[in-house]
Amino acid sequence: MPLRLPFTRVHLTGREADYIARVMEANHFAGDGPFTSRCEAWLQQTIGSTRALLTHSGTAALEMAAILSGVGEGDEVIMPSFTFSSTANAFVLRGARPVFVDIDRRTLNIDPAAVAAAVTSRTRAIVPVHYAGEAADMDALESIARDAGAMIIEDAAQALLSSHQGRFLGSIGTMGALSFHQTKNVASGEGGALLINDPNLVERAEIVREKGTNRSRFHRGEVDKYTWVDIGSSYLPGELIAAFLFAQLEQAESITAKRLALWDRYHAALEWLEQEGRLVRSASRGNGHIYYVLLRSIEERTEVIDALRGKGIYAVFHYVPLHSAPAGIRYGRSSGTLNVTDDVSARLLRLPLWPDMTDDDVDVVAQALAVALRTVTTT
Ligand SMILES: *Cc1c(COP(=O)(O)O)cnc(C)c1O
């Protein structure tokens, strides 16, 4: 069966090739050129962060945030187990220990009660992950962080243009990390951005991103030569990536609107299956990044994935919880039970969702899912 409905596809806005051609004409390929500036200005104006710095990945943005947070040996960073390795890796690379806590059953976001119970005298940071672009309970987390003297770093990799009570995600914590990986709503293949909401961190962030040099100040004419002043690495993308990304960002709002319309269509099409107790629908509308359903068991999910694949429909599961992953066991520790995480990660199924899907495509997937659930042999 040929591939008919992939899990995800990047929506091309039509300007990408033109902008890339301009980079070639200008012969400026290294980072921090005009398209990098345009992307950063767009992010600052739209999201409302003090400073946005493009990075070559969401992972790189998290690594920069970990360096800037100042965590080190003996410090603890509280985060959900239900996330991608990069959330934890960034802090492990600084010598800190991730403390994995459970998620809320409805939103699949970090459970504030579990966070409060995990706080110790070593806690330095709390890292909510806005799963599927749905906001974590930021009010509760801000109050816990204040009491603990910890900073909040938002893993907003999936959350571009999602908001929480009028504030864009990524602009609420001390820092936020965005991803523009091919699989995200706005994509440049690999790509990301660090959002900085504390003006005191901006200068050091520029240094960390430029191999530990004060090159950014040199370019602004603030120093007459640049030199190695701090730790850092090479975290900035080249201009070809930034040019592609800017074409995407210009259309970010319409891309989000299309995804939300498809999300709503899935939600309506699957309502009867939920009423019949066959599945639980997503409660994470956010920015339309993911439409997921919870099936009844891992065995049923495996059968459904195979049945859909037989029809050319690519539905996929998601995280292997970090608390049970080999590196999670080696470098982290768990706090409290992780029952929701274990349960949900075994039963969650993500359905195809990309801006150029049609309403008919959504109906085909919903129909095929209903058929697959009728014919499964396990529950
Ligand atoms: C995608 C993602 C990342 C990593 O982003 P990259 O750009 O792929 O490095 C980190 N955290 C979460 C929650 C993500 O979804």
Short mmCIF file of C-alpha atoms and ligand atoms in Angstrom, two decimals:
data_model
loop_
_atom_site.label_atom_id
_atom_site.label_comp_id
_atom_site.label_asym_id
_atom_site.label_seq_id
_atom_site.Cartn_x
_atom_site.Cartn_y
_atom_site.Cartn_z
CA MET A 1 0.00 0.00 0.00
CA PRO A 2 1.59 3.33 -1.00
CA LEU A 3 1.88 6.02 1.65
CA ARG A 4 -1.29 8.10 1.41
CA LEU A 5 -1.51 10.04 4.63
CA PRO A 6 1.83 10.63 6.30
CA PHE A 7 1.83 11.62 9.95
CA THR A 8 3.09 15.11 9.14
CA ARG A 9 4.16 17.29 6.22
CA VAL A 10 5.62 20.78 6.13
CA HIS A 11 3.32 23.39 4.57
CA LEU A 12 5.31 25.48 2.07
CA THR A 13 4.19 29.10 2.04
CA GLY A 14 5.61 29.89 -1.42
CA ARG A 15 8.22 32.44 -0.34
CA GLU A 16 10.93 30.02 0.84
CA ALA A 17 12.82 29.71 -2.46
CA ASP A 18 12.72 33.47 -3.06
CA TYR A 19 14.19 34.24 0.35
CA ILE A 20 16.87 31.57 -0.05
CA ALA A 21 17.79 33.09 -3.44
CA ARG A 22 18.25 36.45 -1.71
CA VAL A 23 20.72 34.91 0.70
CA MET A 24 22.68 33.55 -2.25
CA GLU A 25 22.65 36.91 -4.02
CA ALA A 26 23.85 38.70 -0.90
CA ASN A 27 26.47 35.97 -0.37
CA HIS A 28 25.88 36.05 3.37
CA PHE A 29 25.50 32.45 4.57
CA ALA A 30 26.77 32.51 8.15
CA GLY A 31 24.41 33.24 11.03
CA ASP A 32 23.15 36.58 12.35
CA GLY A 33 22.43 38.05 8.91
CA PRO A 34 19.31 39.96 7.83
CA PHE A 35 16.95 36.94 7.86
CA THR A 36 18.07 35.91 11.35
CA SER A 37 17.30 39.47 12.51
CA ARG A 38 13.89 39.40 10.82
CA CYS A 39 12.97 36.09 12.46
CA GLU A 40 14.10 37.35 15.86
CA ALA A 41 12.19 40.63 15.48
CA TRP A 42 9.07 38.70 14.46
CA LEU A 43 9.34 36.45 17.51
CA GLN A 44 9.96 39.37 19.89
CA GLN A 45 7.07 41.41 18.53
CA THR A 46 4.64 38.52 18.30
CA ILE A 47 5.42 36.66 21.50
CA GLY A 48 6.47 39.61 23.62
CA SER A 49 9.78 38.30 24.93
CA THR A 50 12.58 40.73 25.75
CA ARG A 51 14.87 38.94 23.32
CA ALA A 52 14.57 36.02 20.93
CA LEU A 53 17.72 34.30 19.68
CA LEU A 54 17.53 31.84 16.80
CA THR A 55 19.26 28.53 17.47
CA HIS A 56 19.92 25.54 15.26
CA SER A 57 17.41 23.43 17.21
CA GLY A 58 15.01 23.40 20.14
CA THR A 59 17.57 21.18 21.83
CA ALA A 60 20.19 23.93 21.45
CA ALA A 61 17.78 26.48 22.94
CA LEU A 62 17.26 24.22 25.97
CA GLU A 63 21.03 23.75 26.33
CA MET A 64 21.52 27.52 26.27
CA ALA A 65 18.76 27.94 28.86
CA ALA A 66 20.45 25.35 31.08
CA ILE A 67 23.79 27.20 30.86
CA LEU A 68 22.14 30.57 31.55
CA SER A 69 20.17 29.16 34.50
CA GLY A 70 23.49 28.52 36.23
CA VAL A 71 22.52 25.02 37.43
CA GLY A 72 25.32 22.61 38.16
CA GLU A 73 26.48 19.63 40.19
CA GLY A 74 24.11 18.83 43.06
CA ASP A 75 21.21 20.91 41.71
CA GLU A 76 17.82 19.48 40.83
CA VAL A 77 15.49 20.41 37.98
CA ILE A 78 11.87 19.28 38.14
CA MET A 79 10.24 18.23 34.86
CA PRO A 80 7.66 15.79 33.53
CA SER A 81 8.80 12.28 32.65
CA PHE A 82 6.41 12.50 29.70
CA THR A 83 8.69 14.49 27.37
CA PHE A 84 11.51 14.29 24.85
CA SER A 85 15.08 13.47 25.90
CA SER A 86 16.27 17.02 25.13
CA THR A 87 14.31 18.50 28.06
CA ALA A 88 16.40 16.46 30.50
CA ASN A 89 19.65 16.19 28.54
CA ALA A 90 20.21 19.95 28.58
CA PHE A 91 20.42 19.95 32.38
CA VAL A 92 22.29 16.65 32.68
CA LEU A 93 25.00 18.20 30.49
CA ARG A 94 25.41 20.86 33.22
CA GLY A 95 25.80 18.17 35.90
CA ALA A 96 22.32 18.75 37.35
CA ARG A 97 19.82 16.02 38.10
CA PRO A 98 16.39 15.86 36.45
CA VAL A 99 13.59 15.01 38.89
CA PHE A 100 10.74 13.35 37.00
CA VAL A 101 7.17 13.92 38.12
CA ASP A 102 3.78 12.80 36.88
CA ILE A 103 1.38 14.61 34.56
CA ASP A 104 -2.22 15.71 34.83
CA ARG A 105 -4.54 13.07 33.33
CA ARG A 106 -6.55 15.57 31.31
CA THR A 107 -3.94 17.93 29.83
CA LEU A 108 -0.94 15.55 29.95
CA ASN A 109 1.05 18.49 31.33
CA ILE A 110 3.18 18.52 34.47
CA ASP A 111 1.03 18.11 37.61
CA PRO A 112 1.57 21.09 39.96
CA ALA A 113 0.79 18.97 43.05
CA ALA A 114 3.53 16.53 42.02
CA VAL A 115 5.91 19.45 41.46
CA ALA A 116 5.18 20.88 44.92
CA ALA A 117 5.85 17.47 46.47
CA ALA A 118 9.15 17.14 44.57
CA VAL A 119 10.67 20.43 45.75
CA THR A 120 13.80 20.09 47.91
CA SER A 121 16.50 22.50 49.06
CA ARG A 122 18.37 21.52 45.86
CA THR A 123 15.59 22.55 43.47
CA ARG A 124 16.84 25.28 41.08
CA ALA A 125 14.43 25.12 38.17
CA ILE A 126 11.04 23.84 37.06
CA VAL A 127 10.59 22.94 33.40
CA PRO A 128 6.99 22.65 32.22
CA VAL A 129 6.52 21.12 28.76
CA HIS A 130 3.45 22.49 26.98
CA TYR A 131 2.41 19.18 25.44
CA ALA A 132 0.66 19.47 22.06
CA GLY A 133 0.88 23.24 22.50
CA GLU A 134 -1.58 23.19 25.40
CA ALA A 135 -0.55 25.42 28.31
CA ALA A 136 0.69 23.85 31.51
CA ASP A 137 -0.89 25.26 34.69
CA MET A 138 1.43 28.27 34.79
CA ASP A 139 -0.31 30.07 37.67
CA ALA A 140 0.18 27.14 40.03
CA LEU A 141 3.74 26.59 38.81
CA GLU A 142 4.68 30.26 39.22
CA SER A 143 3.55 30.22 42.81
CA ILE A 144 5.43 26.98 43.58
CA ALA A 145 8.55 28.34 41.86
CA ARG A 146 8.36 31.57 43.87
CA ASP A 147 8.11 29.66 47.16
CA ALA A 148 10.97 27.36 46.16
CA GLY A 149 13.21 30.18 44.87
CA ALA A 150 13.41 28.29 41.57
CA MET A 151 13.24 29.62 38.03
CA ILE A 152 10.78 28.45 35.38
CA ILE A 153 12.13 27.47 31.99
CA GLU A 154 9.37 26.64 29.52
CA ASP A 155 9.88 23.84 27.04
CA ALA A 156 7.61 25.51 24.49
CA ALA A 157 9.03 23.44 21.62
CA GLN A 158 5.51 22.51 20.48
CA ALA A 159 3.78 25.70 21.60
CA LEU A 160 4.42 28.49 19.07
CA LEU A 161 1.48 30.96 19.18
CA SER A 162 -0.30 29.17 22.05
CA SER A 163 -1.23 31.35 24.95
CA HIS A 164 -2.21 31.17 28.60
CA GLN A 165 -4.54 33.92 29.82
CA GLY A 166 -3.38 36.38 27.22
CA ARG A 167 0.32 35.60 27.54
CA PHE A 168 2.09 33.66 24.80
CA LEU A 169 3.74 30.44 25.90
CA GLY A 170 7.49 30.83 26.08
CA SER A 171 7.12 34.40 27.39
CA ILE A 172 5.99 33.47 30.90
CA GLY A 173 9.00 31.75 32.46
CA THR A 174 12.47 33.27 32.84
CA MET A 175 13.25 31.64 29.49
CA GLY A 176 11.41 29.57 26.91
CA ALA A 177 12.58 27.22 24.16
CA LEU A 178 10.90 26.91 20.75
CA SER A 179 11.54 24.28 18.09
CA PHE A 180 11.21 24.61 14.32
CA HIS A 181 11.98 20.96 13.63
CA GLN A 182 10.29 19.53 10.55
CA THR A 183 7.58 18.00 12.73
CA LYS A 184 6.57 21.26 14.44
CA ASN A 185 3.88 23.73 13.28
CA VAL A 186 6.37 26.16 11.76
CA ALA A 187 9.41 24.38 10.41
CA SER A 188 12.88 24.92 8.99
CA GLY A 189 14.00 21.28 9.01
CA GLU A 190 16.10 21.75 12.10
CA GLY A 191 15.76 24.99 14.02
CA GLY A 192 14.74 26.64 17.25
CA ALA A 193 14.81 29.79 19.31
CA LEU A 194 15.57 30.77 22.86
CA LEU A 195 13.13 33.29 24.29
CA ILE A 196 14.59 35.40 27.08
CA ASN A 197 12.19 37.21 29.38
CA ASP A 198 14.71 38.47 31.94
CA PRO A 199 16.66 41.45 30.49
CA ASN A 200 19.59 40.60 32.78
CA LEU A 201 20.26 37.39 30.85
CA VAL A 202 20.36 38.86 27.34
CA GLU A 203 24.01 39.84 27.13
CA ARG A 204 25.28 36.53 28.46
CA ALA A 205 22.89 34.65 26.14
CA GLU A 206 24.44 36.36 23.11
CA ILE A 207 27.88 35.34 24.34
CA VAL A 208 26.94 31.72 25.06
CA ARG A 209 25.43 31.43 21.57
CA GLU A 210 28.56 32.86 19.89
CA LYS A 211 31.14 30.34 21.17
CA GLY A 212 31.66 32.26 24.39
CA THR A 213 32.77 35.43 22.59
CA ASN A 214 31.44 38.98 22.74
CA ARG A 215 31.07 39.01 18.96
CA SER A 216 27.50 40.40 19.13
CA ARG A 217 28.74 43.48 20.99
CA PHE A 218 31.55 43.83 18.43
CA HIS A 219 28.98 43.81 15.59
CA ARG A 220 27.02 46.55 17.33
CA GLY A 221 30.23 48.57 17.63
CA GLU A 222 30.19 48.41 21.44
CA VAL A 223 33.71 46.93 21.67
CA ASP A 224 36.56 47.37 19.19
CA LYS A 225 37.58 43.69 19.04
CA TYR A 226 35.92 40.50 20.11
CA THR A 227 37.37 37.82 22.30
CA TRP A 228 36.63 34.72 24.37
CA VAL A 229 34.89 35.88 27.55
CA ASP A 230 32.75 32.96 28.87
CA ILE A 231 31.74 29.36 28.20
CA GLY A 232 29.60 28.84 25.13
CA SER A 233 29.16 26.91 21.94
CA SER A 234 27.95 27.39 18.38
CA TYR A 235 24.17 27.55 18.65
CA LEU A 236 23.19 29.85 15.79
CA PRO A 237 21.77 28.64 12.48
CA GLY A 238 23.05 29.80 9.09
CA GLU A 239 21.14 32.32 6.99
CA LEU A 240 19.74 29.72 4.55
CA ILE A 241 17.80 28.18 7.43
CA ALA A 242 16.72 31.60 8.72
CA ALA A 243 15.49 32.60 5.24
CA PHE A 244 13.34 29.47 4.99
CA LEU A 245 12.12 30.01 8.54
CA PHE A 246 11.12 33.63 7.93
CA ALA A 247 8.88 32.55 5.03
CA GLN A 248 7.25 30.13 7.49
CA LEU A 249 6.89 32.63 10.35
CA GLU A 250 5.14 35.12 8.05
CA GLN A 251 2.39 32.51 7.67
CA ALA A 252 2.46 31.19 11.24
CA GLU A 253 -1.01 32.49 12.04
CA SER A 254 -2.70 30.95 9.00
CA ILE A 255 -0.81 27.67 9.53
CA THR A 256 -2.09 27.58 13.11
CA ALA A 257 -5.64 28.40 12.02
CA LYS A 258 -5.62 25.54 9.49
CA ARG A 259 -4.32 23.10 12.07
CA LEU A 260 -6.96 24.17 14.57
CA ALA A 261 -9.72 23.69 11.98
CA LEU A 262 -8.49 20.15 11.30
CA TRP A 263 -8.17 19.54 15.06
CA ASP A 264 -11.82 20.60 15.49
CA ARG A 265 -12.91 18.33 12.67
CA TYR A 266 -11.20 15.31 14.26
CA HIS A 267 -12.78 16.22 17.57
CA ALA A 268 -16.28 16.29 16.08
CA ALA A 269 -15.75 13.17 13.96
CA LEU A 270 -14.58 11.09 16.93
CA GLU A 271 -17.18 12.20 19.46
CA TRP A 272 -19.40 9.14 18.97
CA LEU A 273 -16.47 6.78 19.57
CA GLU A 274 -15.83 8.50 22.88
CA GLN A 275 -19.52 8.27 23.78
CA GLU A 276 -19.40 4.55 23.08
CA GLY A 277 -16.39 4.23 25.39
CA ARG A 278 -14.02 3.15 22.61
CA LEU A 279 -11.50 5.91 23.10
CA VAL A 280 -10.86 9.18 24.93
CA ARG A 281 -10.36 12.26 22.77
CA SER A 282 -7.61 14.84 23.17
CA ALA A 283 -8.23 17.67 25.62
CA SER A 284 -5.18 19.55 24.29
CA ARG A 285 -6.34 21.94 21.57
CA GLY A 286 -3.52 24.48 22.13
CA ASN A 287 -2.17 25.54 18.73
CA GLY A 288 -3.44 22.45 16.92
CA HIS A 289 -0.03 20.83 17.09
CA ILE A 290 -1.23 17.29 17.86
CA TYR A 291 -4.52 15.42 17.69
CA TYR A 292 -4.26 12.36 19.90
CA VAL A 293 -6.64 9.75 21.23
CA LEU A 294 -6.21 7.40 24.18
CA LEU A 295 -7.04 3.80 23.31
CA ARG A 296 -7.76 1.06 25.86
CA SER A 297 -4.43 -0.79 25.97
CA ILE A 298 -1.00 -0.92 24.39
CA GLU A 299 -2.00 -4.13 22.61
CA GLU A 300 -5.03 -2.47 21.08
CA ARG A 301 -2.89 0.49 20.05
CA THR A 302 -0.38 -1.77 18.27
CA GLU A 303 -3.19 -3.47 16.35
CA VAL A 304 -4.75 -0.12 15.41
CA ILE A 305 -1.40 1.30 14.21
CA ASP A 306 -0.91 -1.78 12.00
CA ALA A 307 -4.46 -1.67 10.65
CA LEU A 308 -4.15 2.03 9.75
CA ARG A 309 -0.75 1.48 8.19
CA GLY A 310 -2.31 -1.21 5.99
CA LYS A 311 -4.50 1.58 4.59
CA GLY A 312 -1.58 3.97 4.10
CA ILE A 313 -2.40 6.02 7.20
CA TYR A 314 0.50 6.83 9.48
CA ALA A 315 -0.57 7.21 13.10
CA VAL A 316 2.16 7.12 15.74
CA PHE A 317 2.65 6.75 19.48
CA HIS A 318 4.76 9.23 21.42
CA TYR A 319 7.22 9.32 24.33
CA VAL A 320 8.86 6.45 26.11
CA PRO A 321 8.72 8.03 29.61
CA LEU A 322 12.12 9.35 30.65
CA HIS A 323 11.96 7.89 34.19
CA SER A 324 12.02 4.39 32.70
CA ALA A 325 14.54 5.10 29.90
CA PRO A 326 18.12 3.87 30.47
CA ALA A 327 19.62 7.38 30.65
CA GLY A 328 16.72 8.65 32.74
CA ILE A 329 17.45 5.97 35.33
CA ARG A 330 21.18 6.75 35.24
CA TYR A 331 20.99 10.55 35.43
CA GLY A 332 17.63 11.34 36.99
CA ARG A 333 15.34 10.35 39.79
CA SER A 334 11.57 10.03 40.09
CA SER A 335 9.43 11.80 42.64
CA GLY A 336 6.08 10.31 43.57
CA THR A 337 4.21 7.81 41.46
CA LEU A 338 4.28 8.11 37.68
CA ASN A 339 1.11 6.14 37.08
CA VAL A 340 -0.55 8.59 34.71
CA THR A 341 2.64 8.88 32.66
CA ASP A 342 3.01 5.10 32.38
CA ASP A 343 -0.65 4.60 31.59
CA VAL A 344 -1.04 7.39 29.04
CA SER A 345 2.21 6.77 27.18
CA ALA A 346 1.12 3.16 26.54
CA ARG A 347 -2.28 4.14 25.14
CA LEU A 348 -1.73 7.44 23.34
CA LEU A 349 -2.01 7.50 19.55
CA ARG A 350 -1.31 10.61 17.44
CA LEU A 351 -3.27 10.93 14.20
CA PRO A 352 -1.99 12.53 10.96
CA LEU A 353 -2.27 16.32 11.13
CA TRP A 354 -0.69 18.87 8.78
CA PRO A 355 -2.00 22.09 7.26
CA ASP A 356 -2.51 20.81 3.71
CA MET A 357 -4.68 17.87 4.82
CA THR A 358 -8.26 18.19 3.60
CA ASP A 359 -11.44 17.73 5.59
CA ASP A 360 -11.96 14.54 3.59
CA ASP A 361 -8.56 13.27 4.73
CA VAL A 362 -9.61 13.76 8.35
CA ASP A 363 -12.86 11.90 7.70
CA VAL A 364 -10.94 9.05 6.06
CA VAL A 365 -8.69 8.72 9.13
CA ALA A 366 -11.63 8.91 11.57
CA GLN A 367 -13.51 6.29 9.56
CA ALA A 368 -10.48 3.99 9.34
CA LEU A 369 -9.94 4.36 13.08
CA ALA A 370 -13.54 3.37 13.77
CA VAL A 371 -13.19 0.30 11.53
CA ALA A 372 -9.89 -0.65 13.16
CA LEU A 373 -11.43 -0.40 16.63
CA ARG A 374 -14.32 -2.62 15.56
CA THR A 375 -12.00 -5.34 14.32
CA VAL A 376 -9.32 -5.42 17.02
CA THR A 377 -8.89 -8.73 18.77
CA THR A 378 -7.42 -7.32 21.99
CA THR A 379 -8.71 -4.57 24.26
C1 LIG B 1 10.71 18.84 19.41
C2 LIG B 1 10.93 18.93 20.88
C3 LIG B 1 12.18 19.23 21.45
C4 LIG B 1 13.43 19.29 20.63
O1 LIG B 1 13.42 20.16 19.58
P1 LIG B 1 14.48 19.96 18.37
O2 LIG B 1 14.27 21.19 17.56
O3 LIG B 1 14.07 18.71 17.65
O4 LIG B 1 15.83 19.86 18.95
C5 LIG B 1 12.27 19.39 22.81
N1 LIG B 1 11.21 19.26 23.61
C6 LIG B 1 9.99 18.95 23.11
C7 LIG B 1 8.83 18.84 24.05
C8 LIG B 1 9.81 18.78 21.75
O5 LIG B 1 8.60 18.46 21.26
#
